[in-house]
Structure formats: structure tokens, C-alpha cells
Coordinates of C-alpha atoms and ligand atoms in Angstrom, one line a residue:
M1 CA 93.1 -61.0 -142.3
T2 CA 96.5 -62.6 -142.4
S3 CA 96.2 -66.3 -141.7
I4 CA 97.5 -67.0 -138.2
A5 CA 99.4 -70.0 -139.6
E6 CA 101.5 -67.5 -141.7
T7 CA 102.7 -65.4 -138.7
P8 CA 106.3 -65.7 -137.4
E9 CA 104.8 -66.6 -134.0
W10 CA 103.0 -69.6 -135.4
R11 CA 106.1 -70.7 -137.4
A12 CA 108.2 -70.4 -134.3
L13 CA 105.8 -72.7 -132.5
Q14 CA 105.9 -75.2 -135.4
A15 CA 109.7 -75.3 -135.2
H16 CA 109.5 -75.6 -131.4
F17 CA 106.9 -78.4 -131.7
A18 CA 109.2 -80.4 -134.0
R19 CA 111.8 -80.4 -131.2
L20 CA 109.3 -81.2 -128.4
R21 CA 106.9 -83.6 -129.9
D22 CA 108.7 -86.7 -128.8
V23 CA 110.0 -85.5 -125.5
H24 CA 108.4 -87.4 -122.6
L25 CA 106.9 -85.8 -119.5
R26 CA 109.2 -88.2 -117.5
D27 CA 112.2 -86.3 -119.0
L28 CA 110.7 -82.9 -118.5
F29 CA 110.1 -83.7 -114.8
A30 CA 113.5 -85.3 -114.4
G31 CA 115.1 -82.2 -115.9
D32 CA 113.5 -79.8 -113.4
A33 CA 112.9 -80.9 -109.8
F34 CA 110.7 -77.9 -109.1
R35 CA 108.5 -78.2 -112.2
G36 CA 105.5 -79.4 -110.2
E37 CA 105.7 -76.3 -108.0
T38 CA 106.6 -73.6 -110.5
M39 CA 104.1 -74.5 -113.2
T40 CA 101.2 -73.6 -111.1
L41 CA 98.9 -70.7 -110.5
E42 CA 96.5 -69.8 -107.8
V43 CA 93.6 -67.4 -108.4
E44 CA 90.9 -66.8 -105.8
D45 CA 89.8 -70.3 -104.9
L46 CA 91.2 -72.1 -107.9
F47 CA 94.7 -73.7 -107.9
L48 CA 95.9 -74.8 -111.3
D49 CA 98.8 -77.2 -111.8
Y50 CA 99.7 -77.2 -115.5
S51 CA 103.1 -78.9 -115.0
K52 CA 101.8 -82.2 -116.5
N53 CA 101.5 -80.6 -119.9
R54 CA 103.9 -81.3 -122.8
V55 CA 105.4 -77.9 -122.6
T56 CA 108.5 -76.1 -121.5
A57 CA 109.0 -72.5 -120.4
E58 CA 109.9 -71.8 -124.0
T59 CA 106.6 -73.2 -125.2
L60 CA 104.7 -70.9 -122.9
R61 CA 106.7 -67.9 -124.0
L62 CA 106.0 -68.7 -127.7
L63 CA 102.3 -69.2 -127.0
V64 CA 102.0 -65.9 -125.1
A65 CA 103.8 -64.2 -128.1
L66 CA 101.1 -65.8 -130.3
A67 CA 98.4 -64.4 -128.1
E68 CA 99.9 -61.0 -128.2
R69 CA 100.2 -61.2 -132.0
T70 CA 96.5 -61.8 -132.2
G71 CA 95.7 -58.8 -130.1
L72 CA 94.2 -60.8 -127.2
R73 CA 94.7 -58.0 -124.7
E74 CA 92.9 -55.5 -126.9
R75 CA 90.1 -57.9 -127.7
V76 CA 89.5 -58.5 -124.0
E77 CA 89.2 -54.8 -123.5
S78 CA 86.8 -54.6 -126.5
M79 CA 84.6 -57.1 -124.8
F80 CA 84.7 -55.5 -121.4
T81 CA 83.9 -52.1 -122.8
G82 CA 81.0 -53.2 -124.9
R83 CA 82.3 -52.8 -128.4
H84 CA 80.3 -54.8 -131.0
I85 CA 82.7 -57.8 -131.1
N86 CA 79.9 -60.1 -132.3
V87 CA 80.3 -58.7 -135.8
T88 CA 77.9 -61.0 -137.6
E89 CA 75.0 -59.9 -135.3
D90 CA 76.4 -56.4 -134.7
R91 CA 76.2 -56.8 -130.9
P92 CA 78.3 -56.3 -127.9
V93 CA 79.2 -59.3 -125.8
L94 CA 78.6 -58.4 -122.2
H95 CA 78.0 -61.4 -120.0
V96 CA 80.8 -59.9 -117.8
A97 CA 78.3 -57.1 -117.1
L98 CA 75.9 -59.7 -115.5
R99 CA 78.2 -59.9 -112.5
M100 CA 79.5 -56.4 -112.1
P101 CA 79.2 -55.1 -108.5
R102 CA 76.3 -52.7 -107.9
A103 CA 78.5 -49.7 -107.3
E104 CA 80.1 -49.9 -110.8
S105 CA 78.5 -48.7 -114.0
L106 CA 79.1 -49.5 -117.6
V107 CA 77.5 -47.3 -120.3
V108 CA 77.2 -49.1 -123.6
D109 CA 75.4 -47.6 -126.6
G110 CA 74.1 -44.9 -124.2
V111 CA 72.7 -47.2 -121.6
D112 CA 74.0 -48.2 -118.2
V113 CA 73.9 -51.9 -118.6
A114 CA 75.1 -52.6 -115.0
A115 CA 72.2 -50.7 -113.6
Q116 CA 69.8 -52.7 -115.8
V117 CA 71.3 -55.9 -114.6
H118 CA 70.9 -54.9 -110.9
A119 CA 67.3 -53.8 -111.5
V120 CA 66.5 -57.3 -112.8
L121 CA 68.5 -59.0 -110.1
D122 CA 66.5 -57.2 -107.5
R123 CA 63.2 -58.2 -109.1
M124 CA 64.4 -61.8 -109.3
S125 CA 65.5 -61.7 -105.7
E126 CA 62.1 -60.4 -104.6
F127 CA 60.2 -63.0 -106.6
S128 CA 62.5 -65.8 -105.4
D129 CA 62.0 -64.8 -101.8
R130 CA 58.2 -64.8 -102.3
V131 CA 58.3 -68.3 -103.7
R132 CA 60.7 -69.6 -101.2
T133 CA 58.8 -68.2 -98.2
R134 CA 55.5 -69.6 -99.8
E135 CA 54.1 -66.0 -100.0
W136 CA 53.7 -66.5 -103.8
E137 CA 50.7 -68.9 -104.0
G138 CA 49.3 -70.9 -106.8
F139 CA 45.9 -70.0 -108.2
T140 CA 44.0 -72.0 -105.6
G141 CA 46.0 -70.7 -102.7
R142 CA 48.4 -73.6 -102.4
P143 CA 52.1 -72.9 -102.0
I144 CA 54.5 -73.6 -104.8
R145 CA 56.6 -76.7 -104.2
N146 CA 57.6 -77.6 -107.7
V147 CA 59.5 -75.4 -110.1
V148 CA 59.9 -76.6 -113.7
N149 CA 62.2 -74.6 -116.0
I150 CA 61.3 -75.0 -119.7
G151 CA 64.1 -74.0 -122.1
I152 CA 66.7 -75.5 -124.3
G153 CA 70.4 -74.9 -125.0
G154 CA 71.6 -72.0 -123.1
S155 CA 68.2 -71.5 -121.5
D156 CA 68.4 -75.0 -120.0
L157 CA 71.9 -76.3 -119.7
G158 CA 73.3 -73.6 -117.4
P159 CA 70.5 -73.6 -114.8
A160 CA 70.3 -77.4 -115.0
M161 CA 74.0 -77.8 -114.5
A162 CA 74.2 -75.2 -111.7
Y163 CA 71.2 -76.5 -109.9
E164 CA 72.8 -80.0 -109.9
A165 CA 76.1 -78.5 -108.8
L166 CA 74.6 -76.5 -106.0
R167 CA 71.8 -79.0 -105.0
D168 CA 73.4 -79.1 -101.6
Y169 CA 72.6 -75.4 -101.1
S170 CA 69.1 -75.8 -102.4
D171 CA 65.8 -75.8 -100.6
R172 CA 65.2 -79.5 -100.2
S173 CA 61.5 -79.1 -99.5
M174 CA 61.0 -78.0 -103.1
R175 CA 61.4 -80.0 -106.4
F176 CA 63.2 -78.5 -109.4
R177 CA 63.0 -80.0 -112.9
F178 CA 64.3 -79.0 -116.3
V179 CA 62.5 -79.7 -119.5
S180 CA 64.2 -79.2 -122.8
N181 CA 63.8 -81.9 -125.4
V182 CA 60.8 -81.6 -127.8
D183 CA 60.4 -85.4 -127.3
G184 CA 57.1 -85.4 -125.3
T185 CA 58.7 -87.8 -122.9
D186 CA 60.6 -85.0 -121.3
V187 CA 57.7 -82.8 -120.4
W188 CA 55.6 -85.9 -119.5
E189 CA 58.1 -87.3 -117.1
A190 CA 58.7 -83.9 -115.6
T191 CA 55.1 -83.3 -114.8
Q192 CA 53.3 -86.7 -114.4
D193 CA 53.8 -87.0 -110.7
L194 CA 53.4 -83.3 -109.8
D195 CA 50.4 -81.4 -108.4
P196 CA 49.5 -78.6 -110.9
A197 CA 48.2 -76.5 -108.0
E198 CA 51.7 -76.4 -106.5
T199 CA 53.7 -76.1 -109.7
L200 CA 55.4 -73.0 -111.2
F201 CA 56.7 -73.1 -114.8
I202 CA 59.5 -70.8 -115.8
V203 CA 59.5 -70.5 -119.6
S204 CA 63.0 -69.5 -120.5
S205 CA 63.9 -68.4 -124.0
K206 CA 66.0 -65.5 -125.1
T207 CA 64.1 -65.2 -128.4
F208 CA 60.8 -66.8 -127.4
T209 CA 60.6 -68.3 -130.8
T210 CA 62.3 -71.6 -130.1
V211 CA 60.0 -74.4 -131.2
E212 CA 61.0 -76.9 -128.6
T213 CA 60.4 -74.5 -125.7
L214 CA 57.1 -73.1 -127.1
T215 CA 55.9 -76.6 -127.7
N216 CA 56.8 -77.8 -124.2
A217 CA 55.3 -74.6 -122.7
T218 CA 52.1 -75.1 -124.6
T219 CA 51.8 -78.7 -123.4
A220 CA 52.6 -77.6 -119.8
R221 CA 49.9 -75.0 -120.0
Q222 CA 47.4 -77.6 -121.2
W223 CA 48.5 -79.9 -118.4
L224 CA 47.9 -77.1 -115.9
L225 CA 44.5 -76.2 -117.2
E226 CA 43.2 -79.8 -117.5
G227 CA 40.9 -79.1 -114.6
R228 CA 42.6 -81.1 -111.9
Q229 CA 42.5 -79.2 -108.5
G230 CA 40.0 -76.7 -110.0
L231 CA 42.5 -75.3 -112.4
H232 CA 40.8 -74.6 -115.6
E233 CA 40.6 -70.9 -115.9
P234 CA 43.1 -69.1 -118.1
A235 CA 43.6 -66.7 -115.2
A236 CA 45.5 -69.5 -113.4
V237 CA 48.3 -69.1 -115.9
A238 CA 49.4 -65.8 -114.3
R239 CA 50.1 -67.6 -111.0
H240 CA 51.8 -70.7 -112.5
F241 CA 53.7 -69.3 -115.4
V242 CA 56.5 -66.8 -115.5
A243 CA 58.9 -66.1 -118.4
V244 CA 62.5 -65.1 -118.9
S245 CA 63.2 -63.5 -122.2
T246 CA 64.4 -60.5 -124.2
D247 CA 61.1 -60.2 -126.0
A248 CA 58.1 -58.9 -123.9
Q249 CA 55.7 -58.9 -126.9
K250 CA 56.2 -62.5 -127.7
V251 CA 55.9 -63.4 -124.1
A252 CA 52.5 -61.5 -124.0
D253 CA 51.5 -63.2 -127.3
F254 CA 52.0 -66.6 -125.6
G255 CA 49.7 -65.6 -122.8
I256 CA 52.1 -64.9 -120.0
D257 CA 51.6 -61.6 -118.3
P258 CA 54.6 -59.4 -119.1
T259 CA 54.7 -58.2 -115.4
N260 CA 55.7 -61.8 -114.8
M261 CA 58.6 -61.6 -117.2
F262 CA 62.2 -61.3 -116.1
E263 CA 64.2 -59.5 -118.7
F264 CA 67.7 -60.0 -120.2
W265 CA 69.3 -58.5 -123.3
D266 CA 70.6 -59.2 -126.8
W267 CA 74.1 -58.7 -125.5
V268 CA 73.9 -61.9 -123.4
G269 CA 74.6 -64.9 -125.6
G270 CA 72.4 -67.9 -124.8
R271 CA 75.3 -70.1 -123.7
Y272 CA 76.7 -67.2 -121.5
S273 CA 73.4 -66.5 -119.8
Y274 CA 72.8 -68.7 -116.8
D275 CA 74.0 -65.9 -114.5
S276 CA 71.3 -63.6 -116.0
A277 CA 67.5 -64.0 -115.3
I278 CA 67.9 -67.4 -117.1
G279 CA 69.1 -68.5 -113.7
L280 CA 65.8 -67.7 -112.0
S281 CA 65.1 -71.4 -111.2
L282 CA 68.5 -71.6 -109.7
M283 CA 68.0 -68.5 -107.6
I284 CA 64.7 -69.9 -106.3
A285 CA 66.5 -73.1 -105.4
I286 CA 69.5 -71.7 -103.6
G287 CA 68.2 -68.2 -102.6
P288 CA 69.3 -64.7 -103.8
D289 CA 72.3 -64.4 -101.4
R290 CA 74.0 -67.5 -102.7
F291 CA 73.2 -66.6 -106.3
R292 CA 74.9 -63.2 -105.7
S293 CA 77.8 -65.0 -104.1
M294 CA 78.1 -67.1 -107.3
L295 CA 78.1 -63.8 -109.3
D296 CA 81.0 -62.6 -107.1
G297 CA 82.9 -65.7 -108.1
F298 CA 82.3 -65.0 -111.8
H299 CA 83.4 -61.4 -111.3
A300 CA 86.6 -62.2 -109.5
I301 CA 87.7 -64.3 -112.4
D302 CA 86.6 -61.5 -114.9
V303 CA 88.8 -59.1 -113.1
H304 CA 91.7 -61.5 -113.2
F305 CA 91.2 -62.2 -116.9
R306 CA 91.1 -58.5 -117.7
T307 CA 94.1 -57.5 -115.6
A308 CA 96.6 -60.3 -115.0
P309 CA 99.6 -60.6 -117.3
L310 CA 99.0 -63.1 -120.1
A311 CA 101.7 -65.5 -118.8
R312 CA 100.0 -65.6 -115.3
N313 CA 96.5 -65.5 -116.5
M314 CA 94.6 -68.7 -115.8
P315 CA 92.0 -68.7 -118.6
V316 CA 94.6 -67.5 -121.0
L317 CA 97.0 -70.3 -120.1
L318 CA 94.3 -72.9 -120.4
G319 CA 93.3 -71.5 -123.8
L320 CA 96.8 -71.4 -125.1
L321 CA 97.4 -75.0 -124.0
G322 CA 94.2 -75.9 -125.8
V323 CA 95.6 -74.3 -129.0
W324 CA 98.9 -76.1 -128.5
Y325 CA 97.3 -79.5 -128.4
G326 CA 94.6 -79.0 -131.1
D327 CA 96.8 -77.2 -133.6
F328 CA 100.2 -78.6 -133.1
F329 CA 99.7 -82.1 -131.7
G330 CA 96.5 -82.5 -133.8
T331 CA 94.2 -83.6 -130.9
E332 CA 90.5 -83.4 -131.6
T333 CA 88.9 -83.7 -128.3
Q334 CA 89.1 -82.2 -124.8
A335 CA 88.0 -84.2 -121.8
I336 CA 86.7 -82.4 -118.7
L337 CA 86.7 -84.8 -115.8
P338 CA 85.2 -83.4 -112.6
Y339 CA 85.8 -85.4 -109.4
S340 CA 82.4 -84.4 -107.9
Q341 CA 79.1 -86.1 -108.5
Y342 CA 77.5 -82.7 -108.2
L343 CA 79.2 -81.7 -111.5
S344 CA 77.5 -84.5 -113.4
E345 CA 76.1 -81.9 -115.9
L346 CA 79.2 -79.9 -116.3
S347 CA 80.4 -81.5 -119.5
S348 CA 77.0 -81.1 -121.2
Y349 CA 77.1 -77.4 -120.2
L350 CA 80.7 -77.0 -121.4
Q351 CA 79.9 -78.7 -124.7
Q352 CA 77.5 -76.0 -125.6
L353 CA 79.8 -73.3 -124.2
D354 CA 82.8 -74.4 -126.2
M355 CA 81.4 -76.2 -129.2
E356 CA 78.7 -73.7 -130.1
S357 CA 81.2 -70.9 -129.6
N358 CA 84.3 -72.2 -131.3
G359 CA 82.9 -74.7 -133.8
K360 CA 83.5 -72.3 -136.7
H361 CA 85.1 -72.7 -140.1
V362 CA 85.5 -69.1 -141.1
R363 CA 87.2 -66.1 -139.5
L364 CA 85.7 -62.8 -138.5
D365 CA 86.1 -61.4 -142.0
G366 CA 84.5 -64.5 -143.6
S367 CA 87.7 -66.0 -144.9
Q368 CA 88.4 -69.7 -144.4
V369 CA 90.1 -70.5 -141.1
E370 CA 93.2 -72.5 -142.0
V371 CA 93.9 -74.2 -138.7
Q372 CA 91.9 -76.5 -136.5
T373 CA 89.3 -74.7 -134.3
G374 CA 87.3 -75.9 -131.3
P375 CA 87.6 -79.4 -129.9
V376 CA 84.9 -81.9 -129.1
V377 CA 84.3 -81.5 -125.4
W378 CA 83.3 -84.5 -123.3
G379 CA 83.6 -86.1 -119.9
T380 CA 81.8 -87.5 -116.9
P381 CA 82.5 -87.3 -113.2
G382 CA 85.3 -89.4 -111.7
T383 CA 85.6 -92.2 -110.7
N384 CA 82.9 -93.6 -113.0
G385 CA 84.9 -92.8 -116.2
Q386 CA 87.9 -94.7 -114.8
H387 CA 85.8 -97.9 -115.1
A388 CA 84.6 -97.1 -118.6
Y389 CA 86.7 -95.1 -121.0
Y390 CA 89.9 -94.2 -119.2
Q391 CA 91.4 -97.4 -120.8
L392 CA 91.5 -95.6 -124.1
I393 CA 93.0 -92.4 -122.7
H394 CA 95.8 -94.5 -121.0
Q395 CA 96.6 -97.1 -123.7
G396 CA 94.7 -96.1 -126.9
T397 CA 96.2 -94.5 -129.9
K398 CA 94.7 -91.1 -129.4
L399 CA 96.1 -88.2 -127.5
I400 CA 93.4 -86.7 -125.3
P401 CA 94.2 -83.6 -123.2
C402 CA 92.2 -83.8 -120.0
D403 CA 91.2 -81.3 -117.3
F404 CA 90.9 -82.9 -113.9
V405 CA 88.7 -80.7 -111.6
G406 CA 88.6 -81.6 -107.9
F407 CA 87.9 -80.1 -104.5
V408 CA 89.9 -80.1 -101.3
R409 CA 86.8 -80.1 -99.1
P410 CA 84.1 -82.7 -99.6
S411 CA 80.5 -81.8 -100.1
H412 CA 79.7 -84.5 -97.6
L413 CA 82.1 -85.9 -95.0
L414 CA 81.3 -89.6 -95.1
G415 CA 83.9 -92.0 -93.9
R416 CA 86.8 -92.3 -96.3
H417 CA 84.9 -91.4 -99.4
H418 CA 86.5 -88.1 -100.1
D419 CA 90.1 -89.2 -99.5
L420 CA 89.5 -92.2 -101.8
L421 CA 88.0 -90.0 -104.5
M422 CA 90.9 -87.6 -104.3
A423 CA 93.5 -90.4 -104.2
N424 CA 92.0 -91.5 -107.5
F425 CA 92.1 -87.9 -108.8
F426 CA 95.8 -87.6 -108.1
A427 CA 96.6 -91.2 -109.2
Q428 CA 95.1 -90.7 -112.6
T429 CA 97.1 -87.6 -113.6
E430 CA 100.3 -89.3 -112.3
A431 CA 99.5 -92.5 -114.3
L432 CA 98.6 -90.5 -117.4
A433 CA 101.8 -88.5 -117.3
F434 CA 104.4 -91.1 -116.3
G435 CA 102.8 -94.4 -117.3
K436 CA 104.8 -97.6 -116.8
S437 CA 107.8 -98.4 -118.9
P438 CA 108.6 -101.9 -120.3
E439 CA 111.5 -102.2 -117.7
E440 CA 109.1 -101.5 -114.9
V441 CA 106.6 -104.0 -116.2
E442 CA 109.4 -106.6 -116.6
A443 CA 110.6 -106.0 -113.1
E444 CA 107.3 -107.2 -111.8
D445 CA 108.1 -110.7 -113.2
T446 CA 105.5 -110.3 -115.9
P447 CA 105.5 -113.1 -118.4
P448 CA 107.2 -111.7 -121.6
P449 CA 104.2 -112.1 -123.9
L450 CA 102.2 -109.9 -121.5
V451 CA 104.7 -107.1 -121.2
P452 CA 103.6 -105.0 -124.2
H453 CA 100.0 -105.3 -123.0
K454 CA 100.9 -103.9 -119.6
V455 CA 103.1 -101.1 -120.7
M456 CA 101.5 -97.7 -120.1
P457 CA 103.1 -95.2 -122.5
G458 CA 102.3 -92.2 -120.4
N459 CA 103.0 -88.7 -121.8
H460 CA 99.3 -87.9 -121.7
P461 CA 98.8 -84.2 -120.8
T462 CA 96.5 -83.1 -118.0
N463 CA 95.6 -79.9 -116.2
T464 CA 94.7 -80.3 -112.5
I465 CA 92.3 -77.7 -111.2
L466 CA 92.1 -78.1 -107.4
A467 CA 89.5 -75.8 -105.9
T468 CA 88.7 -75.3 -102.3
E469 CA 85.1 -76.5 -102.2
L470 CA 82.1 -76.7 -104.5
S471 CA 80.3 -73.5 -103.2
P472 CA 78.3 -71.0 -105.2
K473 CA 81.2 -68.6 -105.4
V474 CA 83.6 -71.3 -106.6
L475 CA 81.2 -72.5 -109.2
G476 CA 81.0 -69.0 -110.6
E477 CA 84.8 -68.9 -110.7
L478 CA 85.0 -72.2 -112.5
I479 CA 82.5 -71.3 -115.1
A480 CA 84.0 -67.9 -115.8
L481 CA 87.4 -69.6 -116.1
Y482 CA 86.0 -71.8 -118.9
E483 CA 84.1 -68.9 -120.6
H484 CA 87.3 -66.9 -120.9
R485 CA 89.3 -69.9 -122.0
V486 CA 86.8 -70.3 -124.9
F487 CA 87.2 -66.5 -125.6
T488 CA 91.0 -66.8 -125.6
M489 CA 91.0 -69.7 -128.1
G490 CA 88.4 -68.0 -130.4
T491 CA 90.6 -64.9 -130.4
I492 CA 93.7 -66.8 -131.4
W493 CA 91.8 -68.4 -134.3
G494 CA 90.2 -65.0 -135.3
I495 CA 86.7 -66.5 -135.3
N496 CA 83.5 -65.1 -133.9
S497 CA 82.8 -67.2 -130.7
F498 CA 79.4 -65.5 -130.2
D499 CA 77.2 -66.4 -133.1
Q500 CA 75.8 -69.9 -134.1
W501 CA 74.6 -69.8 -137.7
G502 CA 75.3 -73.5 -138.0
V503 CA 72.2 -74.4 -136.1
E504 CA 69.9 -72.6 -138.5
L505 CA 69.7 -75.0 -141.5
G506 CA 68.5 -77.9 -139.4
K507 CA 65.8 -75.7 -137.9
T508 CA 64.6 -74.5 -141.3
L509 CA 64.5 -78.0 -142.7
A510 CA 62.6 -79.4 -139.7
T511 CA 60.0 -76.7 -140.1
R512 CA 59.5 -77.8 -143.7
I513 CA 59.5 -81.5 -142.9
V514 CA 57.1 -81.3 -140.0
T515 CA 54.4 -80.1 -142.5
E516 CA 55.2 -83.0 -144.7
V517 CA 55.1 -85.5 -141.9
E518 CA 51.8 -84.2 -140.6
S519 CA 50.1 -83.6 -144.0
E520 CA 46.8 -85.5 -144.6
R521 CA 47.5 -85.9 -148.3
E522 CA 50.6 -87.7 -149.5
P523 CA 53.2 -84.8 -149.7
D524 CA 55.2 -84.0 -152.8
L525 CA 58.7 -84.7 -151.4
T526 CA 61.6 -83.0 -153.1
H527 CA 64.4 -83.9 -150.7
D528 CA 67.3 -86.2 -151.6
S529 CA 66.3 -89.9 -152.1
S530 CA 67.4 -90.9 -148.6
T531 CA 65.4 -88.2 -146.8
N532 CA 62.3 -88.8 -149.1
A533 CA 62.4 -92.5 -148.4
L534 CA 62.8 -92.1 -144.7
I535 CA 59.8 -89.6 -144.5
R536 CA 57.6 -92.0 -146.5
R537 CA 58.6 -95.0 -144.4
Y538 CA 57.8 -93.0 -141.2
R539 CA 54.4 -91.9 -142.6
R540 CA 53.5 -95.4 -143.6
A541 CA 54.5 -97.0 -140.3
R542 CA 52.9 -94.2 -138.3
R543 CA 49.5 -94.8 -139.9
Ligands
F6P1 O1 70.6 -73.9 -130.6 C1 70.7 -72.6 -130.9 C2 70.2 -71.7 -129.8 O2 70.0 -70.4 -130.3 C3 71.2 -71.6 -128.6 O3 72.3 -70.7 -128.9 C4 70.4 -71.1 -127.5 O4 71.0 -71.2 -126.3 C5 69.2 -72.0 -127.7 O5 69.0 -72.1 -129.1 C6 67.9 -71.5 -127.1 O6 67.5 -70.3 -127.6 P1 66.4 -69.4 -126.9 O7 66.9 -69.1 -125.5 O8 66.2 -68.2 -127.7 O9 65.1 -70.3 -126.8

């Protein structure tokens, strides 16, 4: 593969960057009175203002040319039509099929995957309704009031984020919890105040081999069968455990009746899976109709991504801006700052989506990637961050591109809260872009020694995503937007955004070390001197 950095399109961007790197957003806005209106895009319920980016129309033209050079359009088609674009695992990448309308079909490798999706959605809907209406009873005939999802990574972060985001649409008479960490504290805290007779566990694991999930599920099963409330018979497991997986045999081996398993498929990546059966806990919380409305939101953005011209394509624009900052300005992180308390888990979710997808150092053909790939993604809901780390974004020495995500309509109309929240939302992007010059600081009669401290350099780039309201449909739109942004960036870099080999070594070593840690006899340690000494110290102290 030709290195992207050697293409004329990349070189043109480098030359353009040399001219633009020191241009201030103040000057870009002064030079175009309509910039704040023209550099915007509205798709479905999402309005994007990208005017406060350090770009001109020429930058965008060059970035789109780069996208064309990398064959983005063709690669999008390859994904949507089920070609095996996940080359290292020889699989199609079809999370977009999870939200296809019932009337459509998509035959991949001889199977109508859309029909498979709807068959599982129907089973999930039926089961969710039975739990929500209390028709599905626990082993002793008590209704289910607590649902605990046990999973990790993509089998946890998506449902946990979306449950939190849509808590306002959830059945408030039920409790929903998410257990992921192999630290026993997690499962202990999630269960210690629950009544086992009223608790349903959803064991979510694509592979059903993940040690954290199987360990937590085993502990949960022991907790269930401890004998409280007359629950000691293994038959109780069938009423209190269901599974979500691609592997029916492993589910059965674990002791969960495969008729209580909700299926998904190899072509759904873990971090792209919460709109599959992995979202079962969410569906029980918000109900099947709202879950389907969320899928409609995803689908609407899928259609836009597939069909809109690159220059007017929201995920493409966001992806290209990400490449512009990471590869030309040399930024290393991307802040996502949602102005909604309900989106408190969004950045954790997006961390996996982006960093597990695009944290790669080689290209599709195995050759070294010669440019910088995926950013470190981070953030917390506004306005909390303003009183914590925004100082560094405003006046530190690092350039941090930020996405501000806000909503026109409040989730709760309480006094002035929403207007205050949104006033801060608008104020921050204005302050970041335009800052405060020395002249402006001096004009406030600031003592001269304080002037440099009070100067705000500005020129910090932001995207503003202003959505209508945080509904299931809009959440689907937002998540699809970020999924396709990740895809766009991965395509530009020529990497495989759909594997995750980097997580394997740590897993293998942990498997080896756990036997050494637990061994009765002093183990023969052959690690490096640091790891050996740490294990010995732990073993001594633990005794
Ligand atoms: O951390 C690696 C990973 O494979 C993720 O990609 C995945 O989401 C997570 O582990 C959980 O995997 P599973 O759903 O198979 O338990």
C-alpha cells in the first residue's frame, strides 16, 4: 500500500497547513461574516456547527480530496454490502444491518442477515414485554424487579451508557445494574442489597470465553443459589439467568438453557453491538418500541453516511476534522463534552469505540502506518469539567479539539437550569475560539503584571453538535454519527478498525500469572525482574 503521507493529496494538505497553522479563528470569522451560518450542517435531529474549526473552505476541499483518494466511498459500500472488510478476522462488518428496516433484506454469504436481526429483535421484544409486565416470574413466583447485566467492554459499555442516557424513558419501578470488572467489589456491590428471588441476570458475552464475565456470572449464580428465599435448586437458574452470545454451546456448557439465549453474530463487533441483543437490558428498561425508535435513529444516519456527498456528510466531516488535527496540528486527544447529565457514560463508551477501533500501528496489509492514528478520547458532562480541567484547554500549552454536544429541549424543565446549562455550552465554545487578547485584558484596568495571566489565547477548535432532545431516536443518531466518524478516520489511515489484537497479550499473561499467584508451592517465576518481584511481594503479603 502506498503510504498516505506520500500522496499528492496529503502533500497538498501539508502545504496548506503551513499557511494556515498560525491563522487565528478571530481572523477567519472577521474575514467571513457568514461563516457561522455556512459552516453548518443539519441531518435528522442533529445540527452541526463546524465553523469554530481552524479550517477554510480550501481545507475542507483538500480533506475531501484525501478521502476520495483513500477510496472512502467504495469502502463504505463494501461495509454496507457485507464484504469481508475485517481482513484479519476474515469477516464482514455489519452493525448497520442491526438497524435495517424489516422490509429490507441484505443477503451476505448466502444468508439474509436483516431477517435474522428481526427474528432476534422479535424474541427480545417478547421477552422484554414479559419481564416488564411481570409475566416472567422468578423461580418462586415473584416478579422480576432487578435486572443485572454482566458483561465487559462492548458487552457492557453500550448498554450501560444507553441505559443512563435513556433512564428518563425507563421503567422506574425496576432497578438496572451493570457488572463488568473482575474486581469482586463490582458484583458484590451490584447484588448485596437485592432480593435474589426478584433478580434476573443477563450474561452478555459475544465469545462467552471472557474471564471477567464468566467469573462474575459464576459468582452471581452462587449468590442466587445460596438458599435465601428458597432458591437452592439448579433449576432456578433457568428463571434467573439469560444469555446474549454468538456461541450457544458455550452458553449451554455454562448451565444456561440455550432457549434463554438471545443470539447475535460474528459480524457484529463488540464495540458496535449495543443495538444488537447485547442491548437486552436496555430494551427491558425502556421497552421494545423505544428501542426500535433508537434503531430508527441509527438507521437514518446510516442512510445519510452511505448516500450524502462527502463534503456534506456529517460523520465524514467530523472524521476529516479529526485527521486534520491529529495528523497536521499533532494533537493527541479528542475531548467529547456532553452538556447532559444523562450522557455521563458517553465518553467511556466512545473510548472503546474509538480507541479499540483506531488504536492501530499497522495498515490493512501489515505495513507500518506512518502517520498518527486514533486519538485518546476523554471527557465528562458539562458544566462539571468547566470547574476542573477546562483551565488547561483554555490556557494550557496543548491543543485539544473538543466536541460539545448539547440539546435544545431539556430532559427536565426545572426553573432556569436548562438555559443556564446551555448558556455555558455556548459560552465555552466562544471563549475557546476567540479568547481574550492582551488589549482586551488591559482595557479592563488590569494591573500590568497580571495581564499575561489573564490573556486567553483562543484559537481552540470545537465542533458544536446541537440536537433536538435526548430521546431514544436521537441517541441512535448520535452513536451512529460517532461510529461512522471512526470508520472514516480508519479508512483514511488504511487501518483495520474492526479487530483488537492488542488486548490479547495482557489476557494471555494474566492467565499464566493467575496460576503463579494462586499456586500452593512457591512458583518458578521466569518473568522480568520487576514482574517477578511484584508477584513475590504480593504472595508474601497475601499470606
Ligand atoms: O477487550 C477485548 C474485547 O474482546 C472487546 O472487544 C469486547 O467488547 C470485550 O472484550 C468483551 O468480549 P465478549 O463480549 O466476547 O465477552
